[in-house]
Amino acid sequence: MLAKLEDFKEFRYLANLFTEPAITLFLRNMSVAEEQTISFVCKASGSPMPKFTWYRDNKRIKAVNRQRYEIKPMPHGSVLRIEPVKARRDSGKFTCEAENDYGDKVQTSAFLHVYPVDQKDIPQGYPRITVNPKLKSIEKGRNAIMKCEAEAPGIYNQEPIQIEWFKDKIPVDLTDPRLTKVDPGYLQIHNSMESDHGRYECVASNSKGVAYSFAAMLYVKVRRVPPHFTMPPKNVEISPYTNVNLTCVAVGSPMPKVKFRAGPIELTPEDEEHIGTNTLVLINVTESKNYTCVASSELGNIEHVVQVKVKGKAIVIESKNFMCCFI
């Protein structure tokens, strides 16, 4: 009976570990002018992570064989991008299918309507980008704003235009607290990181259609500064059997590792990593000696030599009752 109970617990554990796929972001119907760009975004949950397959009018899309079609993986999802869109070839029903080894396949579908390039009656109110994002170069840790504005020409009382952002053809993850969208549709990046480096574009959409901006690069520069000492250890003169602390501080970008040595002998253990600062503790010093502080990073190494000088000479007198040290 005990064995059966354990088997049941293991079964429940495995049942919780594996889950069937479920669509978490459904496709939506879209309209676009011919020769423009469109992206369908699909997301699904499940364990193991679902695999995604795309279909147009129930025929599987193999992006490797299509120059205009591109399938981009993203966390928990997939993006189907068509660029440029062709009216006769791309209008139709698109389907995203998610599956894993645990449950049944799940699907979400939507229709794409393409306004022909020679069609003069593209509806009034079709969105148009008026301010495109521009190339920016910022230092890591700084804030940045990518600008985007759009309008719906021909409409007196414009319906709201939704602005979305894509980075490297994948939707920007606004769950990241560093990234916020501010009116009228700007993307604000706080405390920029190297991962923010990329190609950004905004997408304006309303009930009439979708319009993509020109893409703009955001370069995040990592400040690179060779190591230099801000507080090198100072020469000291002491009496015999005195304790001494030698502190060495260095900075740079990236921050350097700091260690000590005496001649060729390393005094900082290999398994200890001191970033930016290190203190060498000397106990009961009896002789003068030079010590070297070394600060190193991928941009180079620097050294500073400090002298610990012992005044006079230590003499040790021993007797049966006591031991004393003097100069």
XYZ file of C-alpha atoms in Angstrom:
327
model
C 0.000 0.000 0.000
C 2.866 2.359 0.810
C 4.451 1.743 -2.579
C 1.197 2.573 -4.321
C 0.932 5.818 -2.364
C 4.445 6.797 -3.431
C 3.582 5.985 -7.031
C 0.530 8.241 -6.770
C 2.647 11.087 -5.406
C 5.100 10.682 -8.263
C 2.244 10.678 -10.762
C 0.851 13.886 -9.305
C 4.318 15.449 -9.418
C 4.715 14.555 -13.095
C 1.189 15.770 -13.829
C 2.086 19.143 -12.353
C 5.410 19.180 -14.182
C 3.889 18.660 -17.644
C 0.986 20.772 -18.922
C -0.787 20.795 -22.246
C -0.411 23.832 -24.526
C -2.835 26.744 -24.251
C -3.023 29.904 -26.386
C -2.287 32.994 -24.271
C -2.132 35.609 -27.053
C -4.636 35.172 -29.889
C -4.184 36.425 -33.447
C -6.308 39.387 -34.481
C -7.691 40.355 -37.889
C -5.647 43.036 -39.634
C -5.710 45.226 -42.727
C -2.649 46.653 -44.431
C -1.743 48.559 -47.578
C 0.134 46.598 -50.215
C 3.944 46.824 -50.165
C 3.865 47.547 -46.417
C 4.752 45.271 -43.474
C 2.618 43.117 -41.209
C 3.346 40.888 -38.195
C 1.171 38.250 -36.588
C 2.102 37.513 -32.969
C 1.101 34.308 -31.216
C 1.880 33.145 -27.673
C 1.145 29.923 -25.801
C 1.885 28.338 -22.451
C 2.712 24.711 -21.731
C 5.389 22.395 -20.396
C 7.466 21.385 -22.187
C 7.490 24.639 -24.115
C 5.228 24.355 -27.188
C 6.557 24.381 -30.716
C 4.868 26.761 -33.162
C 3.786 26.178 -36.751
C 2.222 28.737 -39.096
C -0.361 28.198 -41.837
C -1.906 30.326 -44.586
C -5.262 29.065 -45.806
C -4.472 25.749 -44.074
C -1.167 25.309 -45.928
C 1.968 25.188 -43.802
C 4.293 28.169 -44.145
C 7.941 27.266 -44.537
C 9.691 30.584 -44.126
C 13.044 29.220 -45.296
C 11.607 28.912 -48.783
C 9.977 32.354 -48.815
C 11.909 35.587 -49.154
C 9.079 37.779 -47.864
C 8.016 35.565 -44.964
C 10.031 35.400 -41.761
C 9.236 33.398 -38.618
C 10.906 34.740 -35.470
C 10.899 32.854 -32.165
C 10.207 34.831 -29.015
C 9.762 33.923 -25.330
C 6.644 31.718 -25.105
C 5.653 32.616 -28.635
C 6.313 33.162 -32.309
C 6.099 36.029 -34.814
C 5.188 35.707 -38.474
C 6.390 38.758 -40.407
C 5.517 39.485 -44.041
C 7.521 42.179 -45.820
C 6.513 43.498 -48.273
C 2.874 42.405 -48.343
C 1.327 41.441 -51.694
C -2.420 41.801 -52.229
C -3.079 38.769 -54.401
C -0.659 36.448 -52.651
C -1.031 37.303 -48.945
C -4.708 38.041 -48.337
C -6.310 35.180 -46.488
C -6.555 33.243 -43.266
C -3.464 32.798 -41.087
C -3.211 30.236 -38.313
C -0.729 29.761 -35.489
C -0.553 26.245 -34.059
C 1.125 25.315 -30.774
C 1.907 21.775 -29.672
C 4.037 19.822 -27.225
C 4.382 16.144 -26.317
C 1.846 16.294 -23.517
C -1.445 17.595 -24.893
C -3.444 18.220 -28.050
C -2.527 20.863 -30.600
C -4.128 24.276 -30.113
C -4.684 26.975 -32.721
C -5.603 30.608 -33.170
C -6.538 32.157 -36.520
C -7.111 35.591 -38.046
C -7.684 37.132 -41.454
C -5.413 39.518 -43.340
C -6.938 42.007 -45.764
C -4.559 43.781 -48.144
C -5.481 47.042 -49.881
C -4.045 46.825 -53.443
C -1.406 49.414 -54.247
C -3.418 50.671 -57.220
C -6.589 50.983 -55.165
C -7.490 54.618 -54.679
C -10.107 54.053 -52.038
C -7.901 53.068 -49.110
C -10.257 54.083 -46.315
C -10.018 57.465 -44.706
C -8.467 57.177 -41.299
C -5.864 54.626 -42.352
C -2.975 55.324 -39.932
C 0.133 57.163 -41.056
C 3.394 57.540 -39.145
C 4.264 61.225 -38.763
C 7.294 60.925 -36.461
C 9.645 58.009 -37.010
C 12.124 56.784 -34.390
C 15.655 58.012 -34.988
C 19.067 56.471 -34.518
C 20.368 56.941 -30.988
C 23.595 56.173 -29.188
C 23.626 56.195 -25.398
C 25.950 55.129 -22.636
C 25.020 52.058 -20.631
C 22.994 53.024 -17.567
C 21.549 56.157 -19.180
C 17.894 56.679 -20.094
C 16.613 56.867 -23.654
C 13.362 57.801 -25.401
C 12.435 56.405 -28.808
C 9.862 58.713 -30.407
C 6.922 57.726 -32.566
C 3.773 59.637 -33.559
C 0.923 58.771 -35.907
C -2.293 60.237 -37.285
C -5.387 59.047 -39.141
C -5.761 61.568 -42.002
C -9.245 62.418 -43.234
C -10.977 61.753 -39.925
C -12.215 64.792 -38.007
C -12.832 62.947 -34.763
C -10.018 60.472 -34.891
C -10.465 57.143 -33.210
C -7.588 56.275 -30.875
C -4.469 54.989 -32.578
C -2.630 52.215 -30.778
C 1.169 52.390 -30.805
C 3.200 49.225 -30.331
C 6.954 48.752 -30.399
C 9.087 46.031 -31.949
C 12.774 45.376 -31.310
C 14.606 43.220 -33.812
C 11.178 42.272 -35.268
C 9.860 40.995 -31.909
C 7.363 42.847 -29.682
C 9.047 44.860 -26.936
C 8.473 43.256 -23.541
C 6.678 45.964 -21.566
C 6.567 43.701 -18.493
C 10.170 44.782 -17.983
C 9.856 47.602 -15.401
C 12.652 49.500 -17.141
C 10.522 49.880 -20.281
C 7.443 52.094 -20.350
C 5.241 53.523 -23.079
C 4.402 57.199 -22.604
C 2.040 59.491 -24.551
C 1.724 59.938 -27.436
C 3.416 56.579 -27.979
C 7.052 57.068 -27.079
C 9.105 54.176 -25.708
C 11.070 55.156 -22.609
C 14.031 53.014 -21.563
C 15.351 53.474 -18.041
C 18.817 52.419 -16.901
C 19.771 51.083 -20.320
C 21.520 47.735 -20.634
C 23.529 46.086 -23.404
C 20.481 43.897 -24.129
C 18.588 47.069 -25.183
C 20.894 47.438 -28.175
C 18.928 46.733 -31.347
C 16.694 47.805 -34.203
C 13.466 49.508 -33.102
C 10.291 50.242 -35.033
C 6.844 51.402 -33.968
C 3.531 50.154 -35.310
C 0.397 52.320 -35.489
C -2.951 50.565 -35.757
C -6.673 51.290 -35.673
C -9.776 49.682 -37.166
C -8.720 50.819 -40.667
C -5.322 49.185 -40.759
C -1.701 48.989 -39.671
C 1.326 51.155 -40.500
C 4.976 50.495 -39.666
C 7.584 53.168 -39.058
C 11.073 53.179 -40.459
C 13.431 51.198 -38.253
C 16.089 52.945 -36.161
C 19.069 51.535 -34.312
C 19.667 52.094 -30.632
C 23.319 51.669 -29.742
C 24.180 51.108 -26.085
C 27.801 51.942 -25.484
C 29.614 50.288 -22.625
C 32.004 52.736 -21.025
C 35.470 51.201 -21.092
C 38.073 52.701 -18.775
C 41.426 51.049 -18.010
C 42.102 50.421 -14.311
C 43.663 53.192 -12.240
C 44.375 53.564 -8.534
C 42.233 55.898 -6.450
C 43.768 54.886 -3.130
C 47.122 53.147 -3.485
C 48.680 51.800 -0.267
C 51.161 54.168 1.377
C 54.665 53.452 2.615
C 54.754 52.822 6.345
C 57.467 52.764 8.997
C 56.771 50.613 12.035
C 58.341 49.051 15.098
C 59.052 45.312 15.155
C 56.144 42.969 15.907
C 53.587 45.551 14.763
C 50.475 44.640 12.773
C 49.888 46.492 9.486
C 46.930 46.788 7.122
C 47.707 47.760 3.530
C 44.591 48.859 1.632
C 44.556 49.251 -2.133
C 41.622 50.687 -4.118
C 41.340 50.824 -7.916
C 38.528 51.632 -10.331
C 37.793 51.220 -14.023
C 35.120 49.929 -16.355
C 34.884 47.022 -16.098
C 35.936 47.123 -12.438
C 39.383 45.607 -11.911
C 40.373 42.745 -9.664
C 42.838 43.764 -6.943
C 45.441 41.493 -5.381
C 48.782 41.636 -3.560
C 52.077 39.894 -4.019
C 55.523 39.977 -2.408
C 58.076 39.668 -5.158
C 56.954 36.683 -7.281
C 54.842 35.198 -4.469
C 51.073 35.695 -4.752
C 49.551 36.697 -1.411
C 45.884 36.729 -2.472
C 44.408 33.205 -2.684
C 43.176 32.219 -6.126
C 39.719 31.361 -4.797
C 39.273 34.891 -3.429
C 38.082 37.596 -5.810
C 38.469 41.188 -4.658
C 36.772 43.636 -7.010
C 37.925 47.249 -6.718
C 39.510 46.954 -3.279
C 41.700 44.638 -1.250
C 43.382 44.812 2.161
C 46.544 42.917 3.004
C 46.824 42.152 6.738
C 50.365 41.683 8.067
C 50.789 40.254 11.580
C 53.861 40.694 13.814
C 56.047 42.224 11.142
C 59.753 41.794 11.914
C 61.498 42.726 8.679
C 61.312 45.391 6.018
C 59.798 44.309 2.739
C 58.235 45.623 -0.466
C 54.701 44.597 -1.436
C 52.988 45.080 -4.798
C 49.321 45.858 -5.351
C 48.111 44.683 -8.766
C 44.849 45.882 -10.365
C 43.825 44.041 -13.523
C 40.952 43.942 -16.013
C 40.537 42.981 -19.644
C 41.827 46.469 -20.498
C 45.188 46.022 -18.778
C 47.168 45.651 -15.555
C 48.696 48.265 -13.282
C 50.986 47.899 -10.266
C 51.909 49.952 -7.235
C 54.832 49.073 -4.945
C 54.621 49.939 -1.253
C 57.377 49.624 1.330
C 56.886 48.416 4.860
C 59.963 49.514 6.785
C 60.772 48.122 10.223
C 62.683 50.583 12.413
C 65.793 49.168 14.076
C 66.275 45.471 14.653
C 64.188 43.103 16.721
C 66.057 41.266 19.525
C 64.421 38.462 21.398
C 65.527 37.663 25.004
C 64.239 34.472 26.486
C 64.449 33.219 30.080
C 62.708 30.543 32.048
C 60.083 32.952 33.296
C 59.493 35.305 30.401
C 60.161 36.246 26.795
C 60.577 39.874 25.796
C 61.191 41.712 22.640
C 62.968 45.069 22.300
C 65.179 47.085 19.988
